[in-house]
Coordinates of C-alpha atoms in Angstrom, one line a residue:
X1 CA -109.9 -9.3 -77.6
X2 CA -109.8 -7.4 -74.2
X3 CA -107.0 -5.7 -72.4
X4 CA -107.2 -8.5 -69.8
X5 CA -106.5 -11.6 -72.9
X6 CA -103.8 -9.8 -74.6
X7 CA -101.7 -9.8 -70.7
X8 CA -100.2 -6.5 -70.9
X9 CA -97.6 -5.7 -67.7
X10 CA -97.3 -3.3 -65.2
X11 CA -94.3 -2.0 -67.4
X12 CA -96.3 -1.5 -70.8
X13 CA -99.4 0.9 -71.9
X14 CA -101.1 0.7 -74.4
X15 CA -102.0 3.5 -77.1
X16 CA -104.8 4.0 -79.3
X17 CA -103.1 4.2 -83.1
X18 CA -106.1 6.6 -84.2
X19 CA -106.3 4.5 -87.5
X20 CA -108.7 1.7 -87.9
X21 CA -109.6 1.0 -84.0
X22 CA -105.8 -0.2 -83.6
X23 CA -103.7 -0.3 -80.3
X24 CA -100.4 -0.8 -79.7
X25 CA -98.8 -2.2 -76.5
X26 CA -95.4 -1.1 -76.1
X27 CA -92.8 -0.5 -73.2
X28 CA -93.0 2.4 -70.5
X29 CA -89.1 2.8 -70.1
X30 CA -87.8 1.0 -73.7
X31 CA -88.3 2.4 -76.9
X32 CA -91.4 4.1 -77.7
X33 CA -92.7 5.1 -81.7
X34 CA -92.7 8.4 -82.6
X35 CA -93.6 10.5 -85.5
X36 CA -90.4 9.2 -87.7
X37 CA -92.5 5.6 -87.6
X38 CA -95.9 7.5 -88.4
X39 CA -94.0 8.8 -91.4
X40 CA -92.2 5.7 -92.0
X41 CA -95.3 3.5 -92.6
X42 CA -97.1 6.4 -94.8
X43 CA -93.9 6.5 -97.1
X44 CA -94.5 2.4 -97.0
X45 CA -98.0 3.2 -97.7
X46 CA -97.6 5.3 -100.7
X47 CA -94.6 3.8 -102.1
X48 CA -96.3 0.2 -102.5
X49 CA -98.0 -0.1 -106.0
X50 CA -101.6 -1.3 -106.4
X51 CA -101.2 -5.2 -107.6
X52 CA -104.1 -8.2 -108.1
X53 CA -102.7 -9.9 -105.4
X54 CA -101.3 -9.7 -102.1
X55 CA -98.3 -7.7 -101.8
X56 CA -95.1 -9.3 -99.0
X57 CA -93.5 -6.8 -97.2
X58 CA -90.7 -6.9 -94.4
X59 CA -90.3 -4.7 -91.8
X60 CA -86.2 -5.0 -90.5
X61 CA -85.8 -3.9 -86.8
X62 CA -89.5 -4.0 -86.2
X63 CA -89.5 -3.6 -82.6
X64 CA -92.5 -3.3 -80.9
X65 CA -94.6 -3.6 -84.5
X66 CA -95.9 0.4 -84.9
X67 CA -94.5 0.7 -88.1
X68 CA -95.9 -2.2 -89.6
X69 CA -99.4 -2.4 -87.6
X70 CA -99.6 1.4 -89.0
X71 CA -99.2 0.1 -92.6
X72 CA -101.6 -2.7 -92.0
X73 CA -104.4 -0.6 -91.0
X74 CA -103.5 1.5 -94.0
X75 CA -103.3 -1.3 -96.2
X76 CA -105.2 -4.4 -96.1
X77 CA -103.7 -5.5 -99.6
X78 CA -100.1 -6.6 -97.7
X79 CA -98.8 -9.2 -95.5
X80 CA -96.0 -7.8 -92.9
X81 CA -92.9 -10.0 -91.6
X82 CA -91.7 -8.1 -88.6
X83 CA -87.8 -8.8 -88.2
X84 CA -87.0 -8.0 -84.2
X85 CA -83.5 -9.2 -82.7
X86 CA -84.8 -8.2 -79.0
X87 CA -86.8 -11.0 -77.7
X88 CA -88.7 -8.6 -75.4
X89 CA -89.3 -6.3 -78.3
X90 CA -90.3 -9.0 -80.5
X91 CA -92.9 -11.0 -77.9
X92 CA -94.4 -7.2 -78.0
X93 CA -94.8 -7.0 -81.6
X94 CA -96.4 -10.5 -81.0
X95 CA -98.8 -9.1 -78.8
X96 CA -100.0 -6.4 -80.3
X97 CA -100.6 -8.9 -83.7
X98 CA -103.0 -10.7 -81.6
X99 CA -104.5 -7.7 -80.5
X100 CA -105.0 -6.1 -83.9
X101 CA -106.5 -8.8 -85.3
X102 CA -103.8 -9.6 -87.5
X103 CA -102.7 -13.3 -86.9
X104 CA -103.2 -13.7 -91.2
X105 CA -101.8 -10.6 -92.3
X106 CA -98.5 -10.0 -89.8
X107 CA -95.9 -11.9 -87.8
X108 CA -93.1 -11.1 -85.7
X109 CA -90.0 -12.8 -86.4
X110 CA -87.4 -13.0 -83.3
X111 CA -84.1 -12.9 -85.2
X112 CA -80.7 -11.6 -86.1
X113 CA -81.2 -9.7 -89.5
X114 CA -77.4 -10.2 -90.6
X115 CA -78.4 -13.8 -90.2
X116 CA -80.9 -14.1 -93.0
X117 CA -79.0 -15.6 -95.6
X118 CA -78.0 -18.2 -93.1
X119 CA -80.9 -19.0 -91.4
X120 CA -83.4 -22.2 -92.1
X121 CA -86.8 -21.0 -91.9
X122 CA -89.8 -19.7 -94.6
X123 CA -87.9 -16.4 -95.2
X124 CA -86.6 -16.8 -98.5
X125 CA -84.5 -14.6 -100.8
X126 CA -86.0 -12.6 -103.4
X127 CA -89.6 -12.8 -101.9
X128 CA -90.8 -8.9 -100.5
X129 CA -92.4 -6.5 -103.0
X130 CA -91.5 -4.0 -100.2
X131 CA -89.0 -3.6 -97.6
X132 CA -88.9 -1.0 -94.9
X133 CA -86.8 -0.1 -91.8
X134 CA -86.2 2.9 -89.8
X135 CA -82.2 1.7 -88.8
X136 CA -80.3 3.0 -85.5
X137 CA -78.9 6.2 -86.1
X138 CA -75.8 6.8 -84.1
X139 CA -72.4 4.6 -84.3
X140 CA -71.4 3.5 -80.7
X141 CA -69.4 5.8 -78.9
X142 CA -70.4 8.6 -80.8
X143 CA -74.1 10.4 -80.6
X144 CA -75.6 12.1 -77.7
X145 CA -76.4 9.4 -75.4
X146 CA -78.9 10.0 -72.6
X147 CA -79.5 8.4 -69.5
X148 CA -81.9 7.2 -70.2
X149 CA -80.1 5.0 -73.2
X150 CA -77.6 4.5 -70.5
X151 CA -80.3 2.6 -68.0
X152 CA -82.0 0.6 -71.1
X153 CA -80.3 -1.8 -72.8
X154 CA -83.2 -2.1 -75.4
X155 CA -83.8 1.7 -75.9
X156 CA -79.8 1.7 -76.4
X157 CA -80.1 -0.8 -79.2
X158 CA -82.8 0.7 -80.9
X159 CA -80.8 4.5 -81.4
X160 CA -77.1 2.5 -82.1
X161 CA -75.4 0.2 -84.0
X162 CA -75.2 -2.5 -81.5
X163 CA -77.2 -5.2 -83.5
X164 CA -76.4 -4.2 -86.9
X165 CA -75.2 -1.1 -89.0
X166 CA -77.3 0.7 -91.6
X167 CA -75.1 -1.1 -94.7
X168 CA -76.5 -4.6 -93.0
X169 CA -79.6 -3.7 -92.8
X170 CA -79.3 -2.4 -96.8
X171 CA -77.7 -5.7 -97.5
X172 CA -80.8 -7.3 -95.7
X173 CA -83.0 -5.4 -97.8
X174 CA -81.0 -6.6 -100.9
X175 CA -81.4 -10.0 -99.9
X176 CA -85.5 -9.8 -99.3
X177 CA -86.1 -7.9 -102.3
X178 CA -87.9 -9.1 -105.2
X179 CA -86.2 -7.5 -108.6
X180 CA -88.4 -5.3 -108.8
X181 CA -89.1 -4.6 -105.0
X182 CA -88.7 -1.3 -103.3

């Protein structure tokens, strides 16, 4: 796939991953990956065991996919469901599967993650060997808040509790998790 297939905007760029010929698209002005997701999806890496078959994992608050495109070119023994709430963030994610290469292994999933045990789709309980998330980190109204948070909604939402607080993303996780999942 060329850049010109893959349709990236005006207001996106796209980054070599330095792993396994992958890319990522993601915003100029929204929420960009840094070294926290680098070390996220190592972590994911090493904590997933060595098993015959193909390992499940779930990625909550996925945005833009970095964190779970990282562990696919580290791992090509796991599948990766992305859970995004923005629909920006999560047509992004989208994106950068089908730039990857990875329409078999990942998928983006455009949804509310406190809405899991409600929802009707494939996503069932009990059914990730793995579950990983690097949650928002400040409670509104408290946390430095620059202005740049202040001019994006969706870099906003990725640094604070606006669309879910770390104990619903833990409750998530619960949910996903296999009994013996990590």
């Amino acid at each position: 796939m060329n850049l010109m297939d893959t349709g990236i905007a005006e207001s996106e760029t796209i980054e070599d991953l330095g792993r396994g010929g992958f890319s990522l698209i993601q915003k100029k002005t929204g929420f960009r990956y840094g070294e926290d997701t680098v070390f996220l999806s190592f972590f994911a890496a090493q904590t997933m065991g060595r098993k015959r078959r193909r390992q499940k994992a779930a990625e909550l608050g996925a945005n833009c996919g970095a964190a779970s495109i990282l562990l696919a070119a580290r791992r090509d023994d796991v599948s990766i469901d992305g859970i995004e709430i923005q629909t920006e963030a999560s047509r992004i994610f989208a994106k950068n599967i089908l730039l990857n290469h990875l329409e078999g292994r990942l998928s983006a999933i455009s949804m509310d993650l406190r809405d899991l045990e409600k929802q009707k789709s494939d996503i069932g309980k009990a059914s990730y060997d793995l579950v990983f998330f690097n949650p928002p980190y400040h409670v509104p109204g408290r946390g430095p808040l620059t202005n740049r948070e202040k001019e994006s909604t969706e870099l906003l939402e990725a640094r604070f509790e606006v669309n879910g607080t770390f104990g619903d993303f833990a409750r998530a996780a619960e949910w996903l998790l296999l009994p013996q999942g990590k």
